[in-house]
Coordinates of N, CA and C in Angstrom, one line a residue:
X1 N 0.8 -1.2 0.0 CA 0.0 0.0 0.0 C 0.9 1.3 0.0
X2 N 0.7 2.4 -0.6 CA 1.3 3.2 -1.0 C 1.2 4.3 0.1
X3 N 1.9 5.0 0.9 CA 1.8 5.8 1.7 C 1.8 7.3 1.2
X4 N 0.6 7.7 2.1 CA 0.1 9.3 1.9 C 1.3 10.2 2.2
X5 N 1.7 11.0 1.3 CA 2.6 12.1 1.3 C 1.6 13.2 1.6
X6 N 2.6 13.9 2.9 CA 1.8 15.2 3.2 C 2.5 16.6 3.3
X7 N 2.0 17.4 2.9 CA 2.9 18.4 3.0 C 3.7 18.9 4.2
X8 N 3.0 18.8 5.2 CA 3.6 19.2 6.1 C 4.6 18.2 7.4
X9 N 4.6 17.0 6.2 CA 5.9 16.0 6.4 C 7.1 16.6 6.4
X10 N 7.7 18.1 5.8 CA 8.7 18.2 5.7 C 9.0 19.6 6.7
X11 N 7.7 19.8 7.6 CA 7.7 20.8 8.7 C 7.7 20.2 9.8
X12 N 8.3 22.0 11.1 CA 8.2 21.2 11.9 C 7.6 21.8 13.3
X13 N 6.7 22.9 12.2 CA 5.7 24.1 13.6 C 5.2 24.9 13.0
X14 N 5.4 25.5 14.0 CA 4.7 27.2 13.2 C 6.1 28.2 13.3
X15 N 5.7 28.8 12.3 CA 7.2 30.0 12.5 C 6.6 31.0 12.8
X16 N 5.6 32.2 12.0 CA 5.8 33.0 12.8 C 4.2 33.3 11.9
X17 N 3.7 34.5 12.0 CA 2.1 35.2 11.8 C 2.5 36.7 11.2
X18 N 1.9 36.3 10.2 CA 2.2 38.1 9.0 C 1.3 39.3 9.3
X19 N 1.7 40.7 10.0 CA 0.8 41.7 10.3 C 1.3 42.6 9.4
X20 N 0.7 43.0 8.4 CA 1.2 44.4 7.8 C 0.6 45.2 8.6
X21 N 1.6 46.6 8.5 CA 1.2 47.7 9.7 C 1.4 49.0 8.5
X22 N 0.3 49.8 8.7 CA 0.5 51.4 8.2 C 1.4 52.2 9.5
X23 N 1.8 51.5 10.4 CA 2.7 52.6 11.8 C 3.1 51.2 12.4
X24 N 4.9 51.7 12.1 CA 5.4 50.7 12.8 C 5.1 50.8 14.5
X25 N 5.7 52.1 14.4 CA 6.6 52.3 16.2 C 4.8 52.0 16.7
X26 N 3.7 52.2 16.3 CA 2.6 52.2 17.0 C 2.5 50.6 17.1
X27 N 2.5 49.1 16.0 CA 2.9 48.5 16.4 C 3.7 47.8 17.2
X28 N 4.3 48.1 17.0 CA 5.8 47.8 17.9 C 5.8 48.0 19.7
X29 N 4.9 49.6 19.7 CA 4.7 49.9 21.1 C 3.7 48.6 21.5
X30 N 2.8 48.6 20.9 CA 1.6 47.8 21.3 C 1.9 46.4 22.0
X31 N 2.5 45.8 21.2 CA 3.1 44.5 21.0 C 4.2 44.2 22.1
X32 N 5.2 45.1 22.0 CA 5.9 45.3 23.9 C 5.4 45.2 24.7
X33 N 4.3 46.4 24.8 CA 3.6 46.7 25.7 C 3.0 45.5 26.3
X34 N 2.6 44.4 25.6 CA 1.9 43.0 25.8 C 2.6 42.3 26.8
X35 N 4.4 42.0 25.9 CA 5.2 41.6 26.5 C 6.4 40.6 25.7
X36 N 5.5 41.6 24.1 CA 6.6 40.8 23.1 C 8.0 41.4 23.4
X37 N 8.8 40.8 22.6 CA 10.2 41.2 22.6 C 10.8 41.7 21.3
X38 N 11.8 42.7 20.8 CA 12.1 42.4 19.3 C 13.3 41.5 19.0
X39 N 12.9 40.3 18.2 CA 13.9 39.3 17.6 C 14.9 40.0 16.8
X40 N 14.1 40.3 15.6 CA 15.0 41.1 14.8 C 14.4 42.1 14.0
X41 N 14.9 42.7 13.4 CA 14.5 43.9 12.4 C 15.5 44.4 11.5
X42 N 14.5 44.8 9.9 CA 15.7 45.1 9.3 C 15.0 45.9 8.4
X43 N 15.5 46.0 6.9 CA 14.7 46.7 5.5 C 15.1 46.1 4.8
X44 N 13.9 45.7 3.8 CA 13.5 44.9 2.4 C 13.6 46.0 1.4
X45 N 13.6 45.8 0.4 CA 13.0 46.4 -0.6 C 13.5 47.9 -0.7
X46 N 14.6 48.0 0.2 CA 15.2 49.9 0.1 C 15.0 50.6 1.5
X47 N 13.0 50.1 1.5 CA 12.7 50.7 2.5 C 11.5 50.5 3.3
X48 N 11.5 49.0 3.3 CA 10.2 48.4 3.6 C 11.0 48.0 5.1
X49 N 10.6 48.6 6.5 CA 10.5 48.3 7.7 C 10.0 46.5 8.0
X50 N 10.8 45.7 8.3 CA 10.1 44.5 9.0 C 10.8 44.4 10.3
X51 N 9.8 44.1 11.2 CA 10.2 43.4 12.6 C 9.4 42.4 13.5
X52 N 10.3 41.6 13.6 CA 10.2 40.2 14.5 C 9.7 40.8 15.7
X53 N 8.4 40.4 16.2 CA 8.3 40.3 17.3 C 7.8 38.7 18.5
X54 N 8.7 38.6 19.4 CA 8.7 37.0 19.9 C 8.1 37.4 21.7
X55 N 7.1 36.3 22.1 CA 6.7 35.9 22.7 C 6.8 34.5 23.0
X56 N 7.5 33.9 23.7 CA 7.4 32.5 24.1 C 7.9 31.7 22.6
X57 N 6.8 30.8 22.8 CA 6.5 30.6 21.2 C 6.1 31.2 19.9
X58 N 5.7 32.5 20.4 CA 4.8 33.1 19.0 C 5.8 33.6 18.7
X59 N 5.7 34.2 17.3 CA 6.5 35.1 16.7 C 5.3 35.5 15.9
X60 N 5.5 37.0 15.7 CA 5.1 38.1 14.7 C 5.8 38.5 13.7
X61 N 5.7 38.5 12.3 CA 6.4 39.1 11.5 C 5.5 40.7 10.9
X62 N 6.1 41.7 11.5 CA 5.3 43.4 11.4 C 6.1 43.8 10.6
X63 N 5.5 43.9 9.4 CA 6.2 44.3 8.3 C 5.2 45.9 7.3
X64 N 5.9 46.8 6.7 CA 4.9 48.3 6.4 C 4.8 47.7 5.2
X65 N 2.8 47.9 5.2 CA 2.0 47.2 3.9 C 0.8 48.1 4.1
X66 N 0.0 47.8 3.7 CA -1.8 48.3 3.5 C -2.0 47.1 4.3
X67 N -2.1 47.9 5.4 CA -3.5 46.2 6.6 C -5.2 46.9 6.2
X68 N -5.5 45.5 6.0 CA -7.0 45.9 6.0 C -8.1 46.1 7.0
X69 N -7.7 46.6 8.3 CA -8.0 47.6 9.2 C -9.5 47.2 9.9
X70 N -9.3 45.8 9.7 CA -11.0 44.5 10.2 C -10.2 43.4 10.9
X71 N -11.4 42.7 11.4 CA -11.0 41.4 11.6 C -10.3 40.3 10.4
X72 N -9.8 39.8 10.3 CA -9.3 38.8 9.7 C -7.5 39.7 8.7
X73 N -7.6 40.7 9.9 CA -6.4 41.4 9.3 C -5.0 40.7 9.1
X74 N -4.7 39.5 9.7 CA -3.4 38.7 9.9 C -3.1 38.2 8.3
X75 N -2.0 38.8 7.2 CA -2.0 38.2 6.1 C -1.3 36.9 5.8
X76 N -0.8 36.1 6.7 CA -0.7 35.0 6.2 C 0.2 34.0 7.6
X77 N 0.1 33.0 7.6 CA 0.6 32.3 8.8 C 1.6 31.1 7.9
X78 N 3.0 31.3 8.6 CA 4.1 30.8 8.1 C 4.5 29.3 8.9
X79 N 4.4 28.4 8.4 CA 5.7 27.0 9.1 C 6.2 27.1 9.1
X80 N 7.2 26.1 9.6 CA 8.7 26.2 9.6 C 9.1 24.7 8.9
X81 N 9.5 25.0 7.8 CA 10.0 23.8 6.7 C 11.6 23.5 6.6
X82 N 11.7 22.3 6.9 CA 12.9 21.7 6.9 C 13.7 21.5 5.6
X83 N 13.0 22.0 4.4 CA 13.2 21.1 3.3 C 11.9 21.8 2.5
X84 N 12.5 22.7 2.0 CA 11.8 24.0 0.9 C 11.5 23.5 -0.4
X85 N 12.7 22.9 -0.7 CA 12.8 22.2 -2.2 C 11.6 21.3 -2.4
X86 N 11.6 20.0 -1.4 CA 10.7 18.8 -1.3 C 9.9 18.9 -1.3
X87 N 9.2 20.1 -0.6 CA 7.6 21.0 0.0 C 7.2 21.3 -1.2
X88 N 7.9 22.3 -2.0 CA 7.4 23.1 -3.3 C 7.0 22.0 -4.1
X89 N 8.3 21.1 -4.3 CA 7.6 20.2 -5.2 C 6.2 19.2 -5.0
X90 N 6.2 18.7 -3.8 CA 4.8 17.8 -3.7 C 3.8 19.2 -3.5
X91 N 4.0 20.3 -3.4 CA 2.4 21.8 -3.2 C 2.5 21.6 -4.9
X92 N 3.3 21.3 -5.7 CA 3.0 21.6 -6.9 C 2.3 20.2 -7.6
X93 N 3.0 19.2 -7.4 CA 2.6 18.3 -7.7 C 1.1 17.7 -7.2
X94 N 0.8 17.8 -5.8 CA -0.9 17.8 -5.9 C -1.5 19.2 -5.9
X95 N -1.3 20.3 -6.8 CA -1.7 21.3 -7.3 C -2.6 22.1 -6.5
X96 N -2.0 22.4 -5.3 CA -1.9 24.0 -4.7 C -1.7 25.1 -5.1
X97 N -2.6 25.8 -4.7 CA -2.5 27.0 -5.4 C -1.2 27.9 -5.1
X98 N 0.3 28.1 -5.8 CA 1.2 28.9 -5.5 C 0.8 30.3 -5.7
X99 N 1.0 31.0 -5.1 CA 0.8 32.5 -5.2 C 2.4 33.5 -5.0
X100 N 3.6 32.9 -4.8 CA 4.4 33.6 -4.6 C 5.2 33.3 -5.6
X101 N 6.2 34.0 -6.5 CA 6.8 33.7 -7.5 C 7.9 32.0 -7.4
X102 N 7.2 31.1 -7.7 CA 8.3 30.0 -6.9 C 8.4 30.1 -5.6
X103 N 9.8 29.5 -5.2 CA 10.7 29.7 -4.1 C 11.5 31.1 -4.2
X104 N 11.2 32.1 -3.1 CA 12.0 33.4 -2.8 C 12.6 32.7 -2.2
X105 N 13.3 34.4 -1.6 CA 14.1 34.2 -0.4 C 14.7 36.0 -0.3
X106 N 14.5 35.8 1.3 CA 14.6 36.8 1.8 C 15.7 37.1 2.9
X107 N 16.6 38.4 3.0 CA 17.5 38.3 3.8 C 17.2 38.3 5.5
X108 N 16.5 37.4 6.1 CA 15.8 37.5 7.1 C 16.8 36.4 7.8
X109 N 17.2 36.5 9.7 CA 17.8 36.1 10.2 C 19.3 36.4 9.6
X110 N 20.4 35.3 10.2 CA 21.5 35.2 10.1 C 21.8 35.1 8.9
X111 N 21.1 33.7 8.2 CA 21.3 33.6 6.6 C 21.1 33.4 5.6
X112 N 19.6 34.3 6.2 CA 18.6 34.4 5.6 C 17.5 33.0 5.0
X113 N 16.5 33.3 4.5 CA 15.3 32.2 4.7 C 14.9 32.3 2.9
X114 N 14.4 30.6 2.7 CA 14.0 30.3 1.5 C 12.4 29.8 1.6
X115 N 11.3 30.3 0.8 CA 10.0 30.2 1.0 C 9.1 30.2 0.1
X116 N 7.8 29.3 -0.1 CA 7.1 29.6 -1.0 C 5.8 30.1 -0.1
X117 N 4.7 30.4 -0.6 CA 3.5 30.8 -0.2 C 2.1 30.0 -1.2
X118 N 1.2 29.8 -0.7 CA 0.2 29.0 -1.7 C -0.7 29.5 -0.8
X119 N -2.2 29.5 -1.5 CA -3.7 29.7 -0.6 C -4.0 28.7 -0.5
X120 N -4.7 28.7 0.7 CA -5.6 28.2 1.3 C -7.2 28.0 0.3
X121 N -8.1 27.1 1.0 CA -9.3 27.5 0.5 C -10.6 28.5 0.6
X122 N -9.7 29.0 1.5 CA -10.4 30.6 2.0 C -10.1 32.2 1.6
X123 N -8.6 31.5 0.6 CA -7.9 32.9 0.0 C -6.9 33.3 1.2
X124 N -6.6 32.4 2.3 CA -6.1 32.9 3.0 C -4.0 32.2 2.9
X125 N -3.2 32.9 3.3 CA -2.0 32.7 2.9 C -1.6 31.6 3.5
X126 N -0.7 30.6 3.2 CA -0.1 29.9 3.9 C 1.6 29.7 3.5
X127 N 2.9 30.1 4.1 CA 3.9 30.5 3.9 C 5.0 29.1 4.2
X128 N 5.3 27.9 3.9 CA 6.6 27.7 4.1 C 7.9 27.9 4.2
X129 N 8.3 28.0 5.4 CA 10.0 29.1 5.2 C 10.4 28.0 5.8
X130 N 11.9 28.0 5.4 CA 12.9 27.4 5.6 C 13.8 28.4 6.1
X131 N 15.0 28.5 7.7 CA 15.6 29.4 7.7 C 16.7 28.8 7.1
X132 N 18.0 29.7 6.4 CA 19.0 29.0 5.9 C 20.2 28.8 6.7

């Protein structure tokens, strides 16, 4: 009998929860204030603000975007993938919807992270990262 391949065979949690913010420092206060901490922080794109915020286990990724300023404002929730390459290929092979050009990768952490993104059946994000 042939054994079920699953995507999230090649994960091994949750990584972290996507907030785009029109005001960092107002996030950022907020989010302290809680009793987050900042992991890390840097700039994308020239001048795109991101920062890690960690709680225990949670992590936040607050990055400057257009949030859409309602409930269901969290843009996408990330795993943590052991094996980026293996993942992409069986999300393509039982034909997930990809939404992020391929496999990126972003200068995030120490040496930096490899990732794809696909929807959900709700339109909502789902992010495999690999850190490198």
């Amino acid at each position: 009998m042939k054994e079920k391949r699953q995507l999230l065979d090649h994960c091994t949690g949750m990584q972290h929860i996507g907030i785009p913010t029109d005001d960092m420092e107002k996030t950022c206060a907020f989010y302290t204030e809680l009793g987050f901490e900042k992991a890390f922080e840097t700039v994308i794109h020239g001048s795109q603000k991101v920062v890690f915020l960690r709680f225990q286990d949670i992590t936040l990724e607050c990055y400057e975007g257009e949030p859409v300023k309602k409930a269901g404002a969290v843009d996408h929730i990330a795993v943590n993938c052991r094996d980026v390459e293996a993942a992409y290929a069986l999300a393509v092979e039982k034909g997930y919807p990809i939404v992020s050009d391929g496999i990126e990768q972003l200068p995030f952490w120490e040496n930096g992270v490899r990732f794809f993104t696909m929807e959900g059946p709700n339109r909502e994000k789902i992010e495999l990262n690999q850190y490198l």
